[in-house]
CSV table of C-alpha atoms and ligand atoms in Angstrom, one decimal:
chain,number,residue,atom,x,y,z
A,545,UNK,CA,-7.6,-7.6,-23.8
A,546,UNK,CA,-7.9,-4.7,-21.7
A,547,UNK,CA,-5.1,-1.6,-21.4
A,548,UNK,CA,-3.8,-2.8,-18.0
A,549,UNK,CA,-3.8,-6.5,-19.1
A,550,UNK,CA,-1.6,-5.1,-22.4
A,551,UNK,CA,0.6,-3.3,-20.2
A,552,UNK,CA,1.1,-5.6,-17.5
A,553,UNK,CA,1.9,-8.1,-20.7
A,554,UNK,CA,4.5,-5.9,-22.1
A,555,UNK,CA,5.9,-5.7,-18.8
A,556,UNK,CA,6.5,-9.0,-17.7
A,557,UNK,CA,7.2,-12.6,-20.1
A,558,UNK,CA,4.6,-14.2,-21.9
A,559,UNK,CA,5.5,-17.0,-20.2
A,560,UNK,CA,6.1,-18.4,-17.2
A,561,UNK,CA,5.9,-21.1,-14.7
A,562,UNK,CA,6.6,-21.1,-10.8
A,563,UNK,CA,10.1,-21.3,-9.9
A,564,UNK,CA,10.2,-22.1,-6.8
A,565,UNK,CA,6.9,-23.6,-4.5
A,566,UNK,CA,6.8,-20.2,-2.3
A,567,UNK,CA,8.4,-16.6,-2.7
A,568,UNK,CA,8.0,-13.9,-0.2
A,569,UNK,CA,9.3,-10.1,-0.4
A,570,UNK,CA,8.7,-6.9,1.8
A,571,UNK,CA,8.4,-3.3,0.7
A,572,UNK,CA,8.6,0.0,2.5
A,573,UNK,CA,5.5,2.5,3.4
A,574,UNK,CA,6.3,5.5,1.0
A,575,UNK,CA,5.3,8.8,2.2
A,576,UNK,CA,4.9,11.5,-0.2
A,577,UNK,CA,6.7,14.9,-0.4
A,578,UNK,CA,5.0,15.9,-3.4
A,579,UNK,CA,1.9,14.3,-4.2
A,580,UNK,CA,0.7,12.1,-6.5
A,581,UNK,CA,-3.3,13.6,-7.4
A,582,UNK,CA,-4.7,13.5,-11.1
A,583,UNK,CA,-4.5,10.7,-13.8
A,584,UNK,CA,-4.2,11.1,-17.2
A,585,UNK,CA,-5.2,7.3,-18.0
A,586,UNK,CA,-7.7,5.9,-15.3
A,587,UNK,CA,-7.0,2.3,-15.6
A,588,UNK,CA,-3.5,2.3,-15.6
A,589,UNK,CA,-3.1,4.8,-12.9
A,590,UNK,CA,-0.9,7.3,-15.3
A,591,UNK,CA,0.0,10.5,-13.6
A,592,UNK,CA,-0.8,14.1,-14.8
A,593,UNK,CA,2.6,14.8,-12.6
A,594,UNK,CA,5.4,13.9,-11.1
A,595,UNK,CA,5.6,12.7,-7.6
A,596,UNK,CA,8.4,12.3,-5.0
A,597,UNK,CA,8.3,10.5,-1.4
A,598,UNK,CA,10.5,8.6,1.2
A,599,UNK,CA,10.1,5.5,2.6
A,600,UNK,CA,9.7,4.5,6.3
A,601,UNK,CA,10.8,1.8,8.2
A,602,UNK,CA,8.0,0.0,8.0
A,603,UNK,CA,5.8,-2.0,5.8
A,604,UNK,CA,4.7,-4.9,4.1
A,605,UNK,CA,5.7,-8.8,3.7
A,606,UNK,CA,4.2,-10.7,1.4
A,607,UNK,CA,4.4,-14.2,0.2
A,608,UNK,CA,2.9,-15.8,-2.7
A,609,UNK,CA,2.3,-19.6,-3.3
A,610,UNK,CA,0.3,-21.6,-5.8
A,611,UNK,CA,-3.5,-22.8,-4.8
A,612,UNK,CA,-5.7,-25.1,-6.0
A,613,UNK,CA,-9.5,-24.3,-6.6
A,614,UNK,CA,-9.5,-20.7,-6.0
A,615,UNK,CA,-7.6,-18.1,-4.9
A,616,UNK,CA,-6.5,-17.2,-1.3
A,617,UNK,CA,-5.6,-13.8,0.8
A,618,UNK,CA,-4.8,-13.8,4.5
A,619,UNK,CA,-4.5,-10.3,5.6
A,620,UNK,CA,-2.5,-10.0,9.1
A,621,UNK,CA,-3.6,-13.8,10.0
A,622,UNK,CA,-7.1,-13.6,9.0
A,623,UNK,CA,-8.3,-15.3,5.7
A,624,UNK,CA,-10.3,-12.3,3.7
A,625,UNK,CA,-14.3,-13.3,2.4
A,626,UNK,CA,-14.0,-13.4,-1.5
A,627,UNK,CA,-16.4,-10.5,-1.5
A,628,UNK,CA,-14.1,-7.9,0.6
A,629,UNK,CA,-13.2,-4.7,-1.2
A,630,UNK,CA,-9.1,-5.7,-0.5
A,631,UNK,CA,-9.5,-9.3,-1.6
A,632,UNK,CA,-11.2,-8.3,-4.8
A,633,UNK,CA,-8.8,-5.4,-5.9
A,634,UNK,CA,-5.8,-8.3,-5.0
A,635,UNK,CA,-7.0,-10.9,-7.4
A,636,UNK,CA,-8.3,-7.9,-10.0
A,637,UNK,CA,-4.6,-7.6,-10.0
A,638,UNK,CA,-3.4,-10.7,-9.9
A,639,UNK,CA,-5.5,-11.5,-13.5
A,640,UNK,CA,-3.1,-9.4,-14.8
A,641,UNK,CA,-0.1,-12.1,-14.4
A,642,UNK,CA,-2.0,-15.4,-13.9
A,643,UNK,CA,-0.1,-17.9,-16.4
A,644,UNK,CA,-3.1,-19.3,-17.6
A,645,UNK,CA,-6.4,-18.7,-16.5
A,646,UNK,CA,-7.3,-21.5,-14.3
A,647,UNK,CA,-3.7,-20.4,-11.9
A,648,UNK,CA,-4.9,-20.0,-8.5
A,649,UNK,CA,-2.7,-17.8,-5.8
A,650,UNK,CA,-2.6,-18.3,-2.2
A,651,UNK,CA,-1.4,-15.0,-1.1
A,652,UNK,CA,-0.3,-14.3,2.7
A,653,UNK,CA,0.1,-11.1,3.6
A,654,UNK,CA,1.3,-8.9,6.9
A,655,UNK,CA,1.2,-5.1,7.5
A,656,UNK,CA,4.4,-4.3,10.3
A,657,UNK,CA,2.7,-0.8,10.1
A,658,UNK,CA,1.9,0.6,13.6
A,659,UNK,CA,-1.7,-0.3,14.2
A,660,UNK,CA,-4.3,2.6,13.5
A,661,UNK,CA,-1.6,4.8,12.1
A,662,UNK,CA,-3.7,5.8,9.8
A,663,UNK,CA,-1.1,4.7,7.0
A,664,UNK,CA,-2.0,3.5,3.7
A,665,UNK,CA,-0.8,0.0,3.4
A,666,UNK,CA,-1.7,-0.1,-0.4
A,667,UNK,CA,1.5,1.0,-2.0
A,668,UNK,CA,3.6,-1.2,0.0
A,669,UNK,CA,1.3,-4.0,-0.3
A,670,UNK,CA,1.5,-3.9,-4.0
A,671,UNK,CA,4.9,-3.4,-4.4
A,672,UNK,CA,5.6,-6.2,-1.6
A,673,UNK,CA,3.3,-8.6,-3.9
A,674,UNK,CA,4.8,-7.9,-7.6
A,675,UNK,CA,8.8,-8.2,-5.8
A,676,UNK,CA,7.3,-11.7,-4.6
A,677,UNK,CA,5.8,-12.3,-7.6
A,678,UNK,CA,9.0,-11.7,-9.7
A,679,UNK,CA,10.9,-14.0,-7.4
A,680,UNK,CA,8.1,-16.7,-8.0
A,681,UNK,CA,8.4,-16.7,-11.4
A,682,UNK,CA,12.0,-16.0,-11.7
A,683,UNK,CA,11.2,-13.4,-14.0
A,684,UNK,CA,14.2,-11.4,-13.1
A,685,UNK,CA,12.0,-7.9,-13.8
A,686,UNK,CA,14.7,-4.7,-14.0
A,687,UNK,CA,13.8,-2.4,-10.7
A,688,UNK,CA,11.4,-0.2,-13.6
A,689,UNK,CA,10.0,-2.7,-15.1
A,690,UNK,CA,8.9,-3.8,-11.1
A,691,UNK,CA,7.9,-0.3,-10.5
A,692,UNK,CA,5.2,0.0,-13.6
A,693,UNK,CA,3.9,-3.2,-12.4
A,694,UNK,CA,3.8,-2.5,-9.1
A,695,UNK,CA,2.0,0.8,-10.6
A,696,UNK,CA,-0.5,-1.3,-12.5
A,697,UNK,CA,-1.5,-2.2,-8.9
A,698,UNK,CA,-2.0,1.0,-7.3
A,699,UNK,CA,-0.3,4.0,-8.6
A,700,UNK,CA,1.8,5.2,-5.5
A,701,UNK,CA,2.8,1.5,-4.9
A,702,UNK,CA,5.5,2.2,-7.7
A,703,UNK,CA,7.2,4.9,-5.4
A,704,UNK,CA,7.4,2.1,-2.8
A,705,UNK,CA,10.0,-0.7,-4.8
A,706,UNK,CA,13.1,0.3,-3.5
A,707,UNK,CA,13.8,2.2,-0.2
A,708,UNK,CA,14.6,6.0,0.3
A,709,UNK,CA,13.9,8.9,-1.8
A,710,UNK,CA,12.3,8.2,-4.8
A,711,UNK,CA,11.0,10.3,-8.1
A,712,UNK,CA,7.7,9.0,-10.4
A,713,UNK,CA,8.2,10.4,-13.5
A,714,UNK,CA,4.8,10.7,-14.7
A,715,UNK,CA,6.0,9.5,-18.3
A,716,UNK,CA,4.4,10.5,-22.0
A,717,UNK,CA,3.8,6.7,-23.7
A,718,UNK,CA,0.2,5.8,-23.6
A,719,UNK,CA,1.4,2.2,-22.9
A,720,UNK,CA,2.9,3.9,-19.6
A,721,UNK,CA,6.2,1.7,-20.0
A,722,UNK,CA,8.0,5.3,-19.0
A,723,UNK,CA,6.0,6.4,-16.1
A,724,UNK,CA,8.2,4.7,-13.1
A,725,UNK,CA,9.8,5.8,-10.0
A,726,UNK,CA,13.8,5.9,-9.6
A,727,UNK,CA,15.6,6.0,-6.5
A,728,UNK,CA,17.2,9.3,-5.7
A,729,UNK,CA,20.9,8.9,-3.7
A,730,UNK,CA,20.5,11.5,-1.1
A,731,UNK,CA,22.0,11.7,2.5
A,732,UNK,CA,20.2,13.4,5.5
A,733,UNK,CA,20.6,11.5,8.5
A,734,UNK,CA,19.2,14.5,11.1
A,735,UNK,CA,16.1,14.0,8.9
A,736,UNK,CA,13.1,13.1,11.7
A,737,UNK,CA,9.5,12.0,11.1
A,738,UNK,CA,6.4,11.5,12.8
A,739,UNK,CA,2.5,10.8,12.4
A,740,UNK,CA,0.0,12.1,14.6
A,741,UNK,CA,-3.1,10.3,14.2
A,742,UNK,CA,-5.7,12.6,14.8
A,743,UNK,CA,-9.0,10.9,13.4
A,744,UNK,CA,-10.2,7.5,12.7
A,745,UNK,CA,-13.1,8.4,11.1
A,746,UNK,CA,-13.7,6.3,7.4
A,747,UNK,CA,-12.9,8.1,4.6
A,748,UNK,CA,-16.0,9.7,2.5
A,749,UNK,CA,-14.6,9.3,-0.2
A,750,UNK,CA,-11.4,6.4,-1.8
A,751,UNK,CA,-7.9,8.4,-3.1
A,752,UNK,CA,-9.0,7.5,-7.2
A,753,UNK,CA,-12.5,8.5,-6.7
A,754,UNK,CA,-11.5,11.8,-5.3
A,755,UNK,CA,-8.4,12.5,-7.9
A,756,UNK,CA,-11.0,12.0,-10.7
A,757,UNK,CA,-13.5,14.1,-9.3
A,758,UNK,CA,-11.0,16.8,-8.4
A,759,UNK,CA,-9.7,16.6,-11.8
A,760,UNK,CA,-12.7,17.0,-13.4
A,761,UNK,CA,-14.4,19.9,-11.4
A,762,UNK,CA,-11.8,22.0,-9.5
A,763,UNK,CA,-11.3,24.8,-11.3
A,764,UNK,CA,-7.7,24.8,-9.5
A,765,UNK,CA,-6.3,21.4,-11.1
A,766,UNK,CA,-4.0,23.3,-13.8
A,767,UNK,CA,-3.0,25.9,-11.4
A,768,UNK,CA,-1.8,22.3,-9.4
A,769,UNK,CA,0.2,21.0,-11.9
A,770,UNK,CA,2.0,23.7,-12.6
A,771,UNK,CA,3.4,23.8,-8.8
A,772,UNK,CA,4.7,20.4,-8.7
A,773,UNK,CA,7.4,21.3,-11.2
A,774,UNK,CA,8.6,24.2,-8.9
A,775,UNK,CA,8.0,22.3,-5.8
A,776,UNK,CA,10.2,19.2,-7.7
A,777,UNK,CA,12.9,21.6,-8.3
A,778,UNK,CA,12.8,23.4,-5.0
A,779,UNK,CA,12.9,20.1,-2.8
A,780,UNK,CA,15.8,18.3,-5.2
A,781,UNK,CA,17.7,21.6,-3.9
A,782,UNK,CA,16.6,21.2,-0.2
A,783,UNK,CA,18.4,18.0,-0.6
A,784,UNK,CA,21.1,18.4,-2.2
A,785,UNK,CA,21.9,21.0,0.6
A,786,UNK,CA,20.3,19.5,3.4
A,787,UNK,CA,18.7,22.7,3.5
A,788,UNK,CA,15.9,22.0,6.2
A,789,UNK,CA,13.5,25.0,5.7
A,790,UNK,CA,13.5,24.6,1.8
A,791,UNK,CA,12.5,21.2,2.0
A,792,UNK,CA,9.8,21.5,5.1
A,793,UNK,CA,8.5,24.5,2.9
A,794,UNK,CA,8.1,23.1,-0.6
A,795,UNK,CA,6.4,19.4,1.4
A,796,UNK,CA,4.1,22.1,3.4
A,797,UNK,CA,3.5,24.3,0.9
A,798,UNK,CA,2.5,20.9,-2.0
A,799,UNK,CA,0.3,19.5,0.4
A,800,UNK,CA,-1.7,22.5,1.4
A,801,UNK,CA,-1.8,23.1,-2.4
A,802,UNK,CA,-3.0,19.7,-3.1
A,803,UNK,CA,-5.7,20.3,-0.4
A,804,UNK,CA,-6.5,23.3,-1.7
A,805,UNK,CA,-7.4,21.9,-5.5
A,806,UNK,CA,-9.8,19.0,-3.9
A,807,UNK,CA,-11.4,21.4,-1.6
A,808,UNK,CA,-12.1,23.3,-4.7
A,809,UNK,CA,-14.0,20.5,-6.2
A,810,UNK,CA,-17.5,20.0,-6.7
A,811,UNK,CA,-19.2,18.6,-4.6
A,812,UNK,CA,-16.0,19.2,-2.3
A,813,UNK,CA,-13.9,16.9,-1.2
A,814,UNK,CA,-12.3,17.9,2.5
A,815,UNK,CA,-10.2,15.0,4.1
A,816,UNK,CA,-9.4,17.2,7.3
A,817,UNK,CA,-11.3,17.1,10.7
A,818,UNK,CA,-11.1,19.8,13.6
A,819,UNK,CA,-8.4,18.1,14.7
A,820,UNK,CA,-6.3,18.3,11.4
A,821,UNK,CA,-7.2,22.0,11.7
A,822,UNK,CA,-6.0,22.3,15.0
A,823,UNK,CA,-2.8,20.7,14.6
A,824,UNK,CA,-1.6,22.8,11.5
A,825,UNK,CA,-2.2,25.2,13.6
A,826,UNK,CA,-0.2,24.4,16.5
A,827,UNK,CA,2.6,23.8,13.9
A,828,UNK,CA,2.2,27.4,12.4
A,829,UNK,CA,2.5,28.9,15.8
A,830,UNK,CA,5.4,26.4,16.9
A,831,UNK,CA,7.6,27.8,14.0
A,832,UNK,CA,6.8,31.2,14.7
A,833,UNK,CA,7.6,30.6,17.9
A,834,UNK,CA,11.3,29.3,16.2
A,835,UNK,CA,10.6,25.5,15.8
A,836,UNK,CA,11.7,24.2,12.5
A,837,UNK,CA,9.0,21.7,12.3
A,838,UNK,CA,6.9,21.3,8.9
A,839,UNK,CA,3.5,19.1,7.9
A,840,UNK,CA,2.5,17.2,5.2
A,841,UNK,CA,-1.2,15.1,4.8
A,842,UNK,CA,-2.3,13.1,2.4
A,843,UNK,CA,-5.7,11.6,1.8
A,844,UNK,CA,-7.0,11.7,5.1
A,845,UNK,CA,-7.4,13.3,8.6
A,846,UNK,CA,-4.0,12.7,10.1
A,847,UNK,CA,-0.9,14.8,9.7
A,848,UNK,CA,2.5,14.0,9.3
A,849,UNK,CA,5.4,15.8,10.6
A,850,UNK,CA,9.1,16.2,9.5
A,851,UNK,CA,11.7,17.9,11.9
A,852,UNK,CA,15.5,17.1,12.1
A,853,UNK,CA,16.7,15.3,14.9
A,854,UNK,CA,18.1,17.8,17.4
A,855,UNK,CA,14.4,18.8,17.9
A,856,UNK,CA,12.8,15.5,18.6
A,857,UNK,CA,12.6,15.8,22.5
A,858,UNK,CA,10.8,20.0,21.7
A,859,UNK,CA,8.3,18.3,19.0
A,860,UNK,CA,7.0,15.4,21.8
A,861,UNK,CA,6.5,17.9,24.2
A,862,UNK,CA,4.5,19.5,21.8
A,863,UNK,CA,2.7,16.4,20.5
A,864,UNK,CA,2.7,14.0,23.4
A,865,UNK,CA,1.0,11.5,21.2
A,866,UNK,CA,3.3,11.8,18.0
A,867,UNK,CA,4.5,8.1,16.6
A,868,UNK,CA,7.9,8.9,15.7
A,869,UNK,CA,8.4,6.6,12.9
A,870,UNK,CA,12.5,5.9,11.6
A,871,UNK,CA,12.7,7.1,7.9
A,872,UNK,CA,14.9,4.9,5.5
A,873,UNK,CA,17.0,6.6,3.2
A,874,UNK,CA,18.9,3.3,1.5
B,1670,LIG,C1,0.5,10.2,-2.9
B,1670,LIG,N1,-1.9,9.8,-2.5
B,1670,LIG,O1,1.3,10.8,-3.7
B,1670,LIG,C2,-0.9,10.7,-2.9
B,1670,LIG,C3,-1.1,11.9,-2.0
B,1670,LIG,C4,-2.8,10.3,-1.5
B,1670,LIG,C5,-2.5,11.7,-1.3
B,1670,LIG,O2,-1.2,8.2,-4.0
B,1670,LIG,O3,-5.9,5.1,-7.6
B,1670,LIG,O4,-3.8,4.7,-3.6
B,1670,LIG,O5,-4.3,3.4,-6.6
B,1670,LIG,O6,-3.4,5.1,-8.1
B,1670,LIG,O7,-1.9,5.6,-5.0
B,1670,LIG,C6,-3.2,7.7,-2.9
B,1670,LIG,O8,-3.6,7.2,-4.1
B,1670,LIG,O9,-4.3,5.7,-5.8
B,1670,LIG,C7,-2.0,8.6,-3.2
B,1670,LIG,P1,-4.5,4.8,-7.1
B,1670,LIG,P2,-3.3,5.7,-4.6
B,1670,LIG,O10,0.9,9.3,-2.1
């Protein structure tokens, strides 16, 4: 038995039967404030650090049946092809939790993500699929045990079981039972967001291909890890006070930091476009010009923007093509 399928069975019962004929459940987009990159443990997605996000009003509903001779996933109405990358990383997962081996899923699945917003929908699919799973089986998982699962699936997707603010421990146990995120009470109701999608180019390069590789070749990776911890400590004060320019600081400051390690990695891996460029740099200038308005990106072209409230109507006239997106904090 491999490491995730020992995991995933220490995680959930040994056995188990459906409950009911059809369970469905829908999780949140998380959006990270400080970033997930680097595994200690590849196939269990383990962290070399701790993470912390927010969740936005939108994301994924999922709803999970039994099948007959194989299994089935409709993404957004349209039955996937067995060979599809998504199809084949859903039921990769799903062998992790099949009863017995011959169980067959019929899996329905539907992104409320803003087309083209150049979000990931993996974390919240994940996370919408193991809550749907636990109310199919009735396995009555605790909210960590749901989060390591959800993990299992795609390492984010753990920061994206409850809504709000949530911290990933990165954990120490090789079985990863400890590395799970926990939701952190926190009010900030002038907190604003938006996503300017700048690019749609495809990605060179997937999120775990490009943490391994900047892991094992950028000669910045330590020099990462040991800014999480302050940026942790900085942003849990931003929030405690609502202190605005902390916490646009510390998310600025951990994502150009993150960018910085993977540009450093050989051969280099660069997720921005002209565009990207050109934004940050618009945002630079608006704040020295007295906007409190601050950036994160993750892995890809587009930039996200947090601002408080009072300064939503300053930031569209800025970014006419911003897609202000409601943050949920409960
Ligand atoms: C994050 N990202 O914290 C970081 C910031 C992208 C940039 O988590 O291999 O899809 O499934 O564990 O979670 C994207 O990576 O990777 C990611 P796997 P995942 O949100």
């Amino acid at each position: 038995m491999d490491s995730r399928r020992t995991a995933a069975r220490l995680i959930v019962p040994l056995s188990y039967q459906p409950s009911v004929a059809s369970a469905t459940a829908y999780a949140p987009v998380n959006i990270a404030l400080i970033k997930y990159w680097g595994k200690r443990t590849i196939p269990l997605h383990l962290p070399l650090t701790d993470s912390f996000s927010i969740t936005i009003d939108a994301g994924t509903t999922t709803t999970v049946t039994q099948s007959t001779l194989s299994d089935t996933v409709s993404l957004n109405g349209t039955p996937l092809d067995p060979s599809s990358p998504f199809y084949l990383r859903l039921t990769t997962f799903l062998d992790l939790v099949r009863p017995h081996p011959a169980f067959r899923f019929a899996i329905t699945t539907q992104n409320d993500i803003p087309t083209a917003a150049g979000l990931a929908s993996s974390a919240s699919g994940f996370a919408a699929l193991v809550l749907a799973l636990n109310r199919f089986f009735s396995w009555n998982l605790s909210t960590q045990q749901l989060s390591c699962l959800a993990r299992l699936g795609s390492g984010s997707a753990c920061r994206s079981i409850q809504a709000g603010f949530s911290h990933w421990k990165r954990g120490t146990r090789a079985d990863g039972l400890d590395s799970y995120a926990e939701k952190v009470p926190a009010e900030w109701p002038e907190l604003a967001f938006g996503i300017l999608l700048l690019s749609s180019k495809q990605k060179t390069i997937g999120s775990s291909d490009a943490m391994r590789r900047t892991v094992d070749t950028s000669p910045l990776f330590p020099l990462w890890a040991s800014c999480v911890e302050r940026d942790l400590e900085q942003l849990l004060k931003s929030l405690e006070g609502n202190d605005f320019d902390l916490f646009g600081r510390t998310i600025e400051q951990n994502a150009l930091t993150m960018h910085a390690t993977m540009h450093a990695s050989w051969p280099p891996i660069v997720y921005w476009q002209p565009e990207t460029l050109s934004a940050l740099h618009a945002i630079f200038k608006a704040r020295a010009d007295g906007l409190p308005l601050y950036a994160t990106m993750d892995a890809g072209p587009n930039v996200k923007l947090f601002f408080q409230k009072n300064h939503t109507e300053e930031v569209v006239k800025l970014f006419l093509d911003i897609q202000l997106t409601k943050l949920t904090l409960h």
